[in-house]
mmCIF file with all atom_site columns, C-alpha atoms in Angstrom:
data_model
loop_
_atom_site.group_PDB
_atom_site.id
_atom_site.type_symbol
_atom_site.label_atom_id
_atom_site.label_alt_id
_atom_site.label_comp_id
_atom_site.label_asym_id
_atom_site.label_entity_id
_atom_site.label_seq_id
_atom_site.pdbx_PDB_ins_code
_atom_site.Cartn_x
_atom_site.Cartn_y
_atom_site.Cartn_z
_atom_site.occupancy
_atom_site.B_iso_or_equiv
_atom_site.pdbx_formal_charge
_atom_site.auth_seq_id
_atom_site.auth_comp_id
_atom_site.auth_asym_id
_atom_site.auth_atom_id
_atom_site.pdbx_PDB_model_num
ATOM 1   C CA . MET J 1 1   ? -11.038 20.202  6.857   1.00 0.00 ? 1   MET J CA 1
ATOM 2   C CA . ASN J 1 2   ? -13.209 18.217  4.888   1.00 0.00 ? 2   ASN J CA 1
ATOM 3   C CA . THR J 1 3   ? -15.405 15.248  6.239   1.00 0.00 ? 3   THR J CA 1
ATOM 4   C CA . HIS J 1 4   ? -13.186 12.522  4.662   1.00 0.00 ? 4   HIS J CA 1
ATOM 5   C CA . VAL J 1 5   ? -9.611  14.225  6.053   1.00 0.00 ? 5   VAL J CA 1
ATOM 6   C CA . MET J 1 6   ? -12.315 13.960  9.198   1.00 0.00 ? 6   MET J CA 1
ATOM 7   C CA . THR J 1 7   ? -13.643 10.825  9.312   1.00 0.00 ? 7   THR J CA 1
ATOM 8   C CA . TYR J 1 8   ? -9.841  9.439   8.513   1.00 0.00 ? 8   TYR J CA 1
ATOM 9   C CA . MET J 1 9   ? -8.666  11.006  11.528  1.00 0.00 ? 9   MET J CA 1
ATOM 10  C CA . VAL J 1 10  ? -11.670 9.985   13.472  1.00 0.00 ? 10  VAL J CA 1
ATOM 11  C CA . LEU J 1 11  ? -11.048 6.143   12.747  1.00 0.00 ? 11  LEU J CA 1
ATOM 12  C CA . SER J 1 12  ? -7.152  6.082   13.397  1.00 0.00 ? 12  SER J CA 1
ATOM 13  C CA . ALA J 1 13  ? -8.125  8.129   16.830  1.00 0.00 ? 13  ALA J CA 1
ATOM 14  C CA . LEU J 1 14  ? -10.018 5.147   17.944  1.00 0.00 ? 14  LEU J CA 1
ATOM 15  C CA . LEU J 1 15  ? -8.263  2.482   16.870  1.00 0.00 ? 15  LEU J CA 1
ATOM 16  C CA . ILE J 1 16  ? -5.108  4.045   18.344  1.00 0.00 ? 16  ILE J CA 1
ATOM 17  C CA . ALA J 1 17  ? -6.599  4.852   21.298  1.00 0.00 ? 17  ALA J CA 1
ATOM 18  C CA . ALA J 1 18  ? -7.618  0.911   21.649  1.00 0.00 ? 18  ALA J CA 1
ATOM 19  C CA . VAL J 1 19  ? -3.800  -0.365  21.113  1.00 0.00 ? 19  VAL J CA 1
ATOM 20  C CA . GLY J 1 20  ? -2.582  2.321   23.627  1.00 0.00 ? 20  GLY J CA 1
ATOM 21  C CA . CYS J 1 21  ? 0.134   3.387   21.398  1.00 0.00 ? 21  CYS J CA 1
ATOM 22  C CA . GLY J 1 22  ? 1.393   4.708   18.389  1.00 0.00 ? 22  GLY J CA 1
ATOM 23  C CA . HIS J 1 23  ? 4.496   6.948   17.446  1.00 0.00 ? 23  HIS J CA 1
ATOM 24  C CA . SER J 1 24  ? 4.482   9.665   14.447  1.00 0.00 ? 24  SER J CA 1
ATOM 25  C CA . ASP J 1 25  ? 5.464   9.182   11.528  1.00 0.00 ? 25  ASP J CA 1
ATOM 26  C CA . THR J 1 26  ? 7.367   12.437  11.332  1.00 0.00 ? 26  THR J CA 1
ATOM 27  C CA . ALA J 1 27  ? 9.591   11.346  14.259  1.00 0.00 ? 27  ALA J CA 1
ATOM 28  C CA . VAL J 1 28  ? 10.669  8.191   12.633  1.00 0.00 ? 28  VAL J CA 1
ATOM 29  C CA . GLY J 1 29  ? 12.212  10.777  9.930   1.00 0.00 ? 29  GLY J CA 1
ATOM 30  C CA . VAL J 1 30  ? 15.149  11.450  12.543  1.00 0.00 ? 30  VAL J CA 1
ATOM 31  C CA . LYS J 1 31  ? 17.220  8.130   12.195  1.00 0.00 ? 31  LYS J CA 1
ATOM 32  C CA . ARG J 1 32  ? 19.278  7.764   9.451   1.00 0.00 ? 32  ARG J CA 1
ATOM 33  C CA . SER J 1 33  ? 18.769  6.253   6.578   1.00 0.00 ? 33  SER J CA 1
ATOM 34  C CA . ARG J 1 34  ? 19.010  3.391   4.676   1.00 0.00 ? 34  ARG J CA 1
ATOM 35  C CA . CYS J 1 35  ? 17.523  0.887   2.223   1.00 0.00 ? 35  CYS J CA 1
ATOM 36  C CA . LEU J 1 36  ? 16.016  -2.578  3.887   1.00 0.00 ? 36  LEU J CA 1
ATOM 37  C CA . LEU J 1 37  ? 15.730  -3.948  0.143   1.00 0.00 ? 37  LEU J CA 1
ATOM 38  C CA . PRO J 1 38  ? 18.652  -6.584  -0.127  1.00 0.00 ? 38  PRO J CA 1
ATOM 39  C CA . ASP J 1 39  ? 20.896  -5.607  -2.957  1.00 0.00 ? 39  ASP J CA 1
ATOM 40  C CA . SER J 1 40  ? 20.731  -8.992  -3.767  1.00 0.00 ? 40  SER J CA 1
ATOM 41  C CA . VAL J 1 41  ? 16.708  -8.884  -5.048  1.00 0.00 ? 41  VAL J CA 1
ATOM 42  C CA . GLN J 1 42  ? 16.049  -8.401  -8.795  1.00 0.00 ? 42  GLN J CA 1
ATOM 43  C CA . LEU J 1 43  ? 12.627  -6.726  -8.429  1.00 0.00 ? 43  LEU J CA 1
ATOM 44  C CA . ARG J 1 44  ? 9.968   -7.746  -11.364 1.00 0.00 ? 44  ARG J CA 1
ATOM 45  C CA . ALA J 1 45  ? 7.003   -5.817  -13.771 1.00 0.00 ? 45  ALA J CA 1
ATOM 46  C CA . GLY J 1 46  ? 4.364   -7.129  -11.110 1.00 0.00 ? 46  GLY J CA 1
ATOM 47  C CA . ASP J 1 47  ? 5.906   -8.073  -7.867  1.00 0.00 ? 47  ASP J CA 1
ATOM 48  C CA . VAL J 1 48  ? 3.611   -7.133  -5.191  1.00 0.00 ? 48  VAL J CA 1
ATOM 49  C CA . VAL J 1 49  ? 5.601   -5.643  -2.535  1.00 0.00 ? 49  VAL J CA 1
ATOM 50  C CA . PHE J 1 50  ? 4.802   -4.709  1.361   1.00 0.00 ? 50  PHE J CA 1
ATOM 51  C CA . ARG J 1 51  ? 6.712   -2.559  4.136   1.00 0.00 ? 51  ARG J CA 1
ATOM 52  C CA . ARG J 1 52  ? 5.830   -2.615  7.853   1.00 0.00 ? 52  ARG J CA 1
ATOM 53  C CA . GLY J 1 53  ? 5.896   0.930   9.693   1.00 0.00 ? 53  GLY J CA 1
ATOM 54  C CA . GLU J 1 54  ? 6.375   1.876   12.847  1.00 0.00 ? 54  GLU J CA 1
ATOM 55  C CA . GLY J 1 55  ? 4.768   5.732   12.748  1.00 0.00 ? 55  GLY J CA 1
ATOM 56  C CA . PHE J 1 56  ? 1.068   6.656   13.867  1.00 0.00 ? 56  PHE J CA 1
ATOM 57  C CA . THR J 1 57  ? -0.566  5.100   10.131  1.00 0.00 ? 57  THR J CA 1
ATOM 58  C CA . SER J 1 58  ? 0.641   2.322   10.411  1.00 0.00 ? 58  SER J CA 1
ATOM 59  C CA . GLN J 1 59  ? 0.048   1.199   13.883  1.00 0.00 ? 59  GLN J CA 1
ATOM 60  C CA . VAL J 1 60  ? -3.759  2.137   12.583  1.00 0.00 ? 60  VAL J CA 1
ATOM 61  C CA . VAL J 1 61  ? -3.628  -0.377  9.758   1.00 0.00 ? 61  VAL J CA 1
ATOM 62  C CA . LEU J 1 62  ? -1.580  -2.727  12.142  1.00 0.00 ? 62  LEU J CA 1
ATOM 63  C CA . HIS J 1 63  ? -4.462  -2.576  14.447  1.00 0.00 ? 63  HIS J CA 1
ATOM 64  C CA . ALA J 1 64  ? -7.427  -3.150  12.826  1.00 0.00 ? 64  ALA J CA 1
ATOM 65  C CA . ASP J 1 65  ? -5.807  -5.571  10.129  1.00 0.00 ? 65  ASP J CA 1
ATOM 66  C CA . ALA J 1 66  ? -4.815  -8.389  13.332  1.00 0.00 ? 66  ALA J CA 1
ATOM 67  C CA . GLU J 1 67  ? -3.856  -11.716 10.578  1.00 0.00 ? 67  GLU J CA 1
ATOM 68  C CA . GLY J 1 68  ? -1.335  -9.226  9.153   1.00 0.00 ? 68  GLY J CA 1
ATOM 69  C CA . ASN J 1 69  ? 2.613   -8.693  9.700   1.00 0.00 ? 69  ASN J CA 1
ATOM 70  C CA . TYR J 1 70  ? 2.001   -5.472  6.866   1.00 0.00 ? 70  TYR J CA 1
ATOM 71  C CA . SER J 1 71  ? 1.167   -1.769  6.957   1.00 0.00 ? 71  SER J CA 1
ATOM 72  C CA . HIS J 1 72  ? 1.138   -1.095  3.645   1.00 0.00 ? 72  HIS J CA 1
ATOM 73  C CA . THR J 1 73  ? 1.244   -2.576  0.249   1.00 0.00 ? 73  THR J CA 1
ATOM 74  C CA . GLY J 1 74  ? 1.890   -1.515  -3.733  1.00 0.00 ? 74  GLY J CA 1
ATOM 75  C CA . ILE J 1 75  ? 2.995   -3.062  -7.279  1.00 0.00 ? 75  ILE J CA 1
ATOM 76  C CA . VAL J 1 76  ? 5.915   -3.269  -9.238  1.00 0.00 ? 76  VAL J CA 1
ATOM 77  C CA . VAL J 1 77  ? 6.152   -2.021  -12.459 1.00 0.00 ? 77  VAL J CA 1
ATOM 78  C CA . ASP J 1 78  ? 9.194   -1.227  -14.596 1.00 0.00 ? 78  ASP J CA 1
ATOM 79  C CA . SER J 1 79  ? 9.440   1.944   -16.151 1.00 0.00 ? 79  SER J CA 1
ATOM 80  C CA . CYS J 1 80  ? 12.304  2.072   -19.181 1.00 0.00 ? 80  CYS J CA 1
ATOM 81  C CA . GLY J 1 81  ? 14.387  -0.430  -17.258 1.00 0.00 ? 81  GLY J CA 1
ATOM 82  C CA . THR J 1 82  ? 14.449  1.288   -14.178 1.00 0.00 ? 82  THR J CA 1
ATOM 83  C CA . PRO J 1 83  ? 11.781  -0.806  -10.823 1.00 0.00 ? 83  PRO J CA 1
ATOM 84  C CA . LEU J 1 84  ? 9.652   1.259   -9.499  1.00 0.00 ? 84  LEU J CA 1
ATOM 85  C CA . ILE J 1 85  ? 6.623   1.019   -7.024  1.00 0.00 ? 85  ILE J CA 1
ATOM 86  C CA . VAL J 1 86  ? 3.563   2.100   -7.605  1.00 0.00 ? 86  VAL J CA 1
ATOM 87  C CA . HIS J 1 87  ? 1.638   2.545   -4.781  1.00 0.00 ? 87  HIS J CA 1
ATOM 88  C CA . ALA J 1 88  ? -1.438  4.481   -3.041  1.00 0.00 ? 88  ALA J CA 1
ATOM 89  C CA . VAL J 1 89  ? -0.590  6.356   0.438   1.00 0.00 ? 89  VAL J CA 1
ATOM 90  C CA . PRO J 1 90  ? -1.445  9.608   2.661   1.00 0.00 ? 90  PRO J CA 1
ATOM 91  C CA . GLY J 1 91  ? 0.680   11.699  3.848   1.00 0.00 ? 91  GLY J CA 1
ATOM 92  C CA . GLU J 1 92  ? 3.639   11.191  1.739   1.00 0.00 ? 92  GLU J CA 1
ATOM 93  C CA . PRO J 1 93  ? 3.570   14.210  -0.252  1.00 0.00 ? 93  PRO J CA 1
ATOM 94  C CA . ASP J 1 94  ? 6.673   14.785  -2.840  1.00 0.00 ? 94  ASP J CA 1
ATOM 95  C CA . PHE J 1 95  ? 6.492   19.056  -2.575  1.00 0.00 ? 95  PHE J CA 1
ATOM 96  C CA . GLU J 1 96  ? 3.979   21.764  -0.351  1.00 0.00 ? 96  GLU J CA 1
ATOM 97  C CA . GLY J 1 97  ? 0.426   21.028  -1.478  1.00 0.00 ? 97  GLY J CA 1
ATOM 98  C CA . ASP J 1 98  ? 0.767   17.690  -2.426  1.00 0.00 ? 98  ASP J CA 1
ATOM 99  C CA . PRO J 1 99  ? -2.361  16.009  -2.323  1.00 0.00 ? 99  PRO J CA 1
ATOM 100 C CA . ASP J 1 100 ? -2.557  12.579  -1.344  1.00 0.00 ? 100 ASP J CA 1
ATOM 101 C CA . ARG J 1 101 ? -2.120  10.408  -4.512  1.00 0.00 ? 101 ARG J CA 1
ATOM 102 C CA . VAL J 1 102 ? -1.239  7.217   -6.505  1.00 0.00 ? 102 VAL J CA 1
ATOM 103 C CA . LYS J 1 103 ? 2.904   7.536   -6.489  1.00 0.00 ? 103 LYS J CA 1
ATOM 104 C CA . ALA J 1 104 ? 5.509   5.611   -7.880  1.00 0.00 ? 104 ALA J CA 1
ATOM 105 C CA . ASP J 1 105 ? 8.474   5.413   -5.655  1.00 0.00 ? 105 ASP J CA 1
ATOM 106 C CA . ARG J 1 106 ? 11.863  4.573   -5.735  1.00 0.00 ? 106 ARG J CA 1
ATOM 107 C CA . PRO J 1 107 ? 13.263  0.685   -3.963  1.00 0.00 ? 107 PRO J CA 1
ATOM 108 C CA . GLU J 1 108 ? 15.098  2.281   -1.559  1.00 0.00 ? 108 GLU J CA 1
ATOM 109 C CA . HIS J 1 109 ? 12.843  5.233   -1.128  1.00 0.00 ? 109 HIS J CA 1
ATOM 110 C CA . PHE J 1 110 ? 9.911   2.733   -0.398  1.00 0.00 ? 110 PHE J CA 1
ATOM 111 C CA . PHE J 1 111 ? 11.658  -0.131  1.810   1.00 0.00 ? 111 PHE J CA 1
ATOM 112 C CA . SER J 1 112 ? 13.970  2.918   3.053   1.00 0.00 ? 112 SER J CA 1
ATOM 113 C CA . SER J 1 113 ? 14.562  2.789   7.062   1.00 0.00 ? 113 SER J CA 1
ATOM 114 C CA . GLN J 1 114 ? 12.093  5.962   7.113   1.00 0.00 ? 114 GLN J CA 1
ATOM 115 C CA . LEU J 1 115 ? 9.044   4.214   6.106   1.00 0.00 ? 115 LEU J CA 1
ATOM 116 C CA . ALA J 1 116 ? 9.330   0.531   7.305   1.00 0.00 ? 116 ALA J CA 1
ATOM 117 C CA . THR J 1 117 ? 11.007  -1.339  9.457   1.00 0.00 ? 117 THR J CA 1
ATOM 118 C CA . LEU J 1 118 ? 10.542  -4.916  7.929   1.00 0.00 ? 118 LEU J CA 1
ATOM 119 C CA . GLY J 1 119 ? 9.673   -5.983  4.027   1.00 0.00 ? 119 GLY J CA 1
ATOM 120 C CA . GLU J 1 120 ? 8.719   -8.510  1.729   1.00 0.00 ? 120 GLU J CA 1
ATOM 121 C CA . VAL J 1 121 ? 8.470   -9.137  -2.196  1.00 0.00 ? 121 VAL J CA 1
ATOM 122 C CA . CYS J 1 122 ? 6.187   -11.909 -3.638  1.00 0.00 ? 122 CYS J CA 1
ATOM 123 C CA . ARG J 1 123 ? 6.195   -12.537 -6.848  1.00 0.00 ? 123 ARG J CA 1
ATOM 124 C CA . PRO J 1 124 ? 2.890   -13.382 -8.772  1.00 0.00 ? 124 PRO J CA 1
ATOM 125 C CA . ALA J 1 125 ? 3.118   -16.830 -10.425 1.00 0.00 ? 125 ALA J CA 1
ATOM 126 C CA . ASP J 1 126 ? 2.159   -15.460 -14.057 1.00 0.00 ? 126 ASP J CA 1
ATOM 127 C CA . SER J 1 127 ? 4.298   -13.016 -15.139 1.00 0.00 ? 127 SER J CA 1
ATOM 128 C CA . ALA J 1 128 ? 2.296   -11.577 -18.750 1.00 0.00 ? 128 ALA J CA 1
ATOM 129 C CA . ILE J 1 129 ? -0.793  -11.455 -15.688 1.00 0.00 ? 129 ILE J CA 1
ATOM 130 C CA . ALA J 1 130 ? 1.716   -9.522  -13.883 1.00 0.00 ? 130 ALA J CA 1
ATOM 131 C CA . ALA J 1 131 ? 2.905   -7.390  -16.664 1.00 0.00 ? 131 ALA J CA 1
ATOM 132 C CA . ARG J 1 132 ? -0.562  -6.732  -17.327 1.00 0.00 ? 132 ARG J CA 1
ATOM 133 C CA . ALA J 1 133 ? -1.436  -5.194  -13.780 1.00 0.00 ? 133 ALA J CA 1
ATOM 134 C CA . ALA J 1 134 ? 1.700   -3.754  -13.376 1.00 0.00 ? 134 ALA J CA 1
ATOM 135 C CA . GLN J 1 135 ? 0.129   -1.498  -16.572 1.00 0.00 ? 135 GLN J CA 1
ATOM 136 C CA . VAL J 1 136 ? -2.941  -1.026  -14.184 1.00 0.00 ? 136 VAL J CA 1
ATOM 137 C CA . ALA J 1 137 ? -1.016  0.450   -12.154 1.00 0.00 ? 137 ALA J CA 1
ATOM 138 C CA . TRP J 1 138 ? 1.411   2.465   -13.798 1.00 0.00 ? 138 TRP J CA 1
ATOM 139 C CA . ASP J 1 139 ? -1.524  4.132   -15.765 1.00 0.00 ? 139 ASP J CA 1
ATOM 140 C CA . ALA J 1 140 ? -3.645  4.936   -12.398 1.00 0.00 ? 140 ALA J CA 1
ATOM 141 C CA . TYR J 1 141 ? -0.258  6.613   -11.829 1.00 0.00 ? 141 TYR J CA 1
ATOM 142 C CA . ARG J 1 142 ? 0.011   8.236   -14.820 1.00 0.00 ? 142 ARG J CA 1
ATOM 143 C CA . ARG J 1 143 ? -3.142  10.390  -14.395 1.00 0.00 ? 143 ARG J CA 1
ATOM 144 C CA . ARG J 1 144 ? -2.729  10.962  -10.810 1.00 0.00 ? 144 ARG J CA 1
ATOM 145 C CA . ALA J 1 145 ? -5.285  8.949   -9.318  1.00 0.00 ? 145 ALA J CA 1
ATOM 146 C CA . LEU J 1 146 ? -5.847  10.394  -5.894  1.00 0.00 ? 146 LEU J CA 1
ATOM 147 C CA . PHE J 1 147 ? -5.997  8.519   -2.340  1.00 0.00 ? 147 PHE J CA 1
ATOM 148 C CA . ASP J 1 148 ? -9.389  6.894   -1.843  1.00 0.00 ? 148 ASP J CA 1
ATOM 149 C CA . HIS J 1 149 ? -10.254 8.135   1.543   1.00 0.00 ? 149 HIS J CA 1
ATOM 150 C CA . ASN J 1 150 ? -13.619 6.988   1.688   1.00 0.00 ? 150 ASN J CA 1
ATOM 151 C CA . TYR J 1 151 ? -12.264 3.064   0.872   1.00 0.00 ? 151 TYR J CA 1
ATOM 152 C CA . ASP J 1 152 ? -14.832 2.887   -1.414  1.00 0.00 ? 152 ASP J CA 1
ATOM 153 C CA . ASP J 1 153 ? -13.896 -0.626  -3.327  1.00 0.00 ? 153 ASP J CA 1
ATOM 154 C CA . ALA J 1 154 ? -16.203 0.542   -6.086  1.00 0.00 ? 154 ALA J CA 1
ATOM 155 C CA . ASP J 1 155 ? -14.627 3.474   -6.742  1.00 0.00 ? 155 ASP J CA 1
ATOM 156 C CA . THR J 1 156 ? -12.011 3.078   -9.167  1.00 0.00 ? 156 THR J CA 1
ATOM 157 C CA . THR J 1 157 ? -10.878 6.253   -9.890  1.00 0.00 ? 157 THR J CA 1
ATOM 158 C CA . ARG J 1 158 ? -9.416  6.959   -6.427  1.00 0.00 ? 158 ARG J CA 1
ATOM 159 C CA . PHE J 1 159 ? -7.103  4.238   -4.526  1.00 0.00 ? 159 PHE J CA 1
ATOM 160 C CA . TYR J 1 160 ? -6.280  2.659   -1.300  1.00 0.00 ? 160 TYR J CA 1
ATOM 161 C CA . CYS J 1 161 ? -3.007  1.337   -1.142  1.00 0.00 ? 161 CYS J CA 1
ATOM 162 C CA . THR J 1 162 ? -4.852  -2.492  -1.302  1.00 0.00 ? 162 THR J CA 1
ATOM 163 C CA . GLU J 1 163 ? -7.673  -1.346  -3.537  1.00 0.00 ? 163 GLU J CA 1
ATOM 164 C CA . LEU J 1 164 ? -4.359  -0.215  -5.803  1.00 0.00 ? 164 LEU J CA 1
ATOM 165 C CA . VAL J 1 165 ? -3.097  -3.690  -6.053  1.00 0.00 ? 165 VAL J CA 1
ATOM 166 C CA . ALA J 1 166 ? -6.013  -5.792  -6.171  1.00 0.00 ? 166 ALA J CA 1
ATOM 167 C CA . PHE J 1 167 ? -8.222  -4.128  -8.528  1.00 0.00 ? 167 PHE J CA 1
ATOM 168 C CA . ALA J 1 168 ? -4.648  -3.489  -11.118 1.00 0.00 ? 168 ALA J CA 1
ATOM 169 C CA . TYR J 1 169 ? -4.498  -7.582  -10.960 1.00 0.00 ? 169 TYR J CA 1
ATOM 170 C CA . ARG J 1 170 ? -8.614  -7.661  -11.046 1.00 0.00 ? 170 ARG J CA 1
ATOM 171 C CA . GLN J 1 171 ? -8.420  -5.990  -14.809 1.00 0.00 ? 171 GLN J CA 1
ATOM 172 C CA . ALA J 1 172 ? -5.538  -8.303  -15.661 1.00 0.00 ? 172 ALA J CA 1
ATOM 173 C CA . GLY J 1 173 ? -7.484  -11.418 -14.710 1.00 0.00 ? 173 GLY J CA 1
ATOM 174 C CA . VAL J 1 174 ? -6.805  -12.469 -11.717 1.00 0.00 ? 174 VAL J CA 1
ATOM 175 C CA . ASP J 1 175 ? -8.655  -11.630 -7.431  1.00 0.00 ? 175 ASP J CA 1
ATOM 176 C CA . LEU J 1 176 ? -5.954  -11.522 -5.316  1.00 0.00 ? 176 LEU J CA 1
ATOM 177 C CA . ALA J 1 177 ? -7.943  -11.106 -2.626  1.00 0.00 ? 177 ALA J CA 1
ATOM 178 C CA . GLU J 1 178 ? -9.867  -14.389 -3.155  1.00 0.00 ? 178 GLU J CA 1
ATOM 179 C CA . GLY J 1 179 ? -12.743 -13.110 -1.091  1.00 0.00 ? 179 GLY J CA 1
ATOM 180 C CA . ARG J 1 180 ? -11.323 -12.527 2.114   1.00 0.00 ? 180 ARG J CA 1
ATOM 181 C CA . GLY J 1 181 ? -11.928 -8.928  3.178   1.00 0.00 ? 181 GLY J CA 1
ATOM 182 C CA . HIS J 1 182 ? -12.711 -6.927  6.309   1.00 0.00 ? 182 HIS J CA 1
ATOM 183 C CA . HIS J 1 183 ? -15.400 -5.346  7.845   1.00 0.00 ? 183 HIS J CA 1
ATOM 184 C CA . ILE J 1 184 ? -14.876 -1.479  9.602   1.00 0.00 ? 184 ILE J CA 1
ATOM 185 C CA . ASN J 1 185 ? -17.685 -0.905  12.111  1.00 0.00 ? 185 ASN J CA 1
ATOM 186 C CA . LEU J 1 186 ? -17.308 1.994   13.776  1.00 0.00 ? 186 LEU J CA 1
ATOM 187 C CA . PRO J 1 187 ? -19.370 5.222   14.956  1.00 0.00 ? 187 PRO J CA 1
ATOM 188 C CA . THR J 1 188 ? -18.011 7.046   12.130  1.00 0.00 ? 188 THR J CA 1
ATOM 189 C CA . MET J 1 189 ? -17.651 3.984   9.532   1.00 0.00 ? 189 MET J CA 1
ATOM 190 C CA . GLN J 1 190 ? -19.187 0.999   7.858   1.00 0.00 ? 190 GLN J CA 1
ATOM 191 C CA . GLN J 1 191 ? -17.490 -0.162  5.478   1.00 0.00 ? 191 GLN J CA 1
ATOM 192 C CA . ASP J 1 192 ? -16.053 -2.894  3.640   1.00 0.00 ? 192 ASP J CA 1
ATOM 193 C CA . CYS J 1 193 ? -12.658 -3.152  2.471   1.00 0.00 ? 193 CYS J CA 1
ATOM 194 C CA . LEU J 1 194 ? -9.380  -4.633  1.385   1.00 0.00 ? 194 LEU J CA 1
ATOM 195 C CA . PHE J 1 195 ? -6.218  -4.905  4.478   1.00 0.00 ? 195 PHE J CA 1
ATOM 196 C CA . PRO J 1 196 ? -2.471  -6.377  3.483   1.00 0.00 ? 196 PRO J CA 1
ATOM 197 C CA . SER J 1 197 ? -3.121  -9.518  4.342   1.00 0.00 ? 197 SER J CA 1
ATOM 198 C CA . ASP J 1 198 ? -6.252  -10.177 2.505   1.00 0.00 ? 198 ASP J CA 1
ATOM 199 C CA . ILE J 1 199 ? -3.613  -9.490  -0.425  1.00 0.00 ? 199 ILE J CA 1
ATOM 200 C CA . TYR J 1 200 ? -0.648  -11.298 0.551   1.00 0.00 ? 200 TYR J CA 1
ATOM 201 C CA . GLU J 1 201 ? -2.953  -14.637 1.577   1.00 0.00 ? 201 GLU J CA 1
ATOM 202 C CA . SER J 1 202 ? -3.478  -14.800 -2.200  1.00 0.00 ? 202 SER J CA 1
ATOM 203 C CA . LYS J 1 203 ? -2.312  -18.651 -3.662  1.00 0.00 ? 203 LYS J CA 1
ATOM 204 C CA . PHE J 1 204 ? -0.909  -16.162 -6.856  1.00 0.00 ? 204 PHE J CA 1
ATOM 205 C CA . LEU J 1 205 ? 1.644   -15.196 -4.943  1.00 0.00 ? 205 LEU J CA 1
ATOM 206 C CA . TYR J 1 206 ? 4.878   -16.695 -3.549  1.00 0.00 ? 206 TYR J CA 1
ATOM 207 C CA . SER J 1 207 ? 7.446   -14.866 -1.271  1.00 0.00 ? 207 SER J CA 1
ATOM 208 C CA . ILE J 1 208 ? 10.612  -14.863 -2.765  1.00 0.00 ? 208 ILE J CA 1
ATOM 209 C CA . VAL J 1 209 ? 12.442  -13.075 0.087   1.00 0.00 ? 209 VAL J CA 1
ATOM 210 C CA . GLN J 1 210 ? 11.619  -11.621 3.377   1.00 0.00 ? 210 GLN J CA 1
ATOM 211 C CA . PHE J 1 211 ? 13.903  -8.356  4.931   1.00 0.00 ? 211 PHE J CA 1
#
């Protein structure tokens, strides 16, 4: 097991011990799947989407991000008229041997009840900037950028979920984090990083639907 995975597991164990609860993500999969996203919602390129899960990893994020309601985020892209959600995620392989990486999933999968208990779609104030940010995210997916287990915002070759969204919009000219951030202070990790609430609070985004 490499040191990055060990660090992630130790961090997860410490935070879960502090919170005193948590469920296995695989245990959630026994439920019959349905899509939480309402059929009436028309996603647009550059929309920033949020979900809250009830699995182990989600509980870790929610404990660390005490101000937030969501544990994961992604950005909508338009693939030949089909909306896809590009996001950086660990532990959701598409096939055996699939590494943790940037993925492009259909909304019905991203917001599946197997993965989400709550969701929200936020829309950027400028559609041109949104389109540029979506293209940056799509490029990260196309080059199969790996998940950033170091949570290092200075490394733009790998991404964790909020890092990817923030990077895409920063490349398009907008700082969604607006100076916000969190500091992880643990024996195994001393690191500044972004959590979903740091993106969610952006003045550039407005909510179009919660579910």
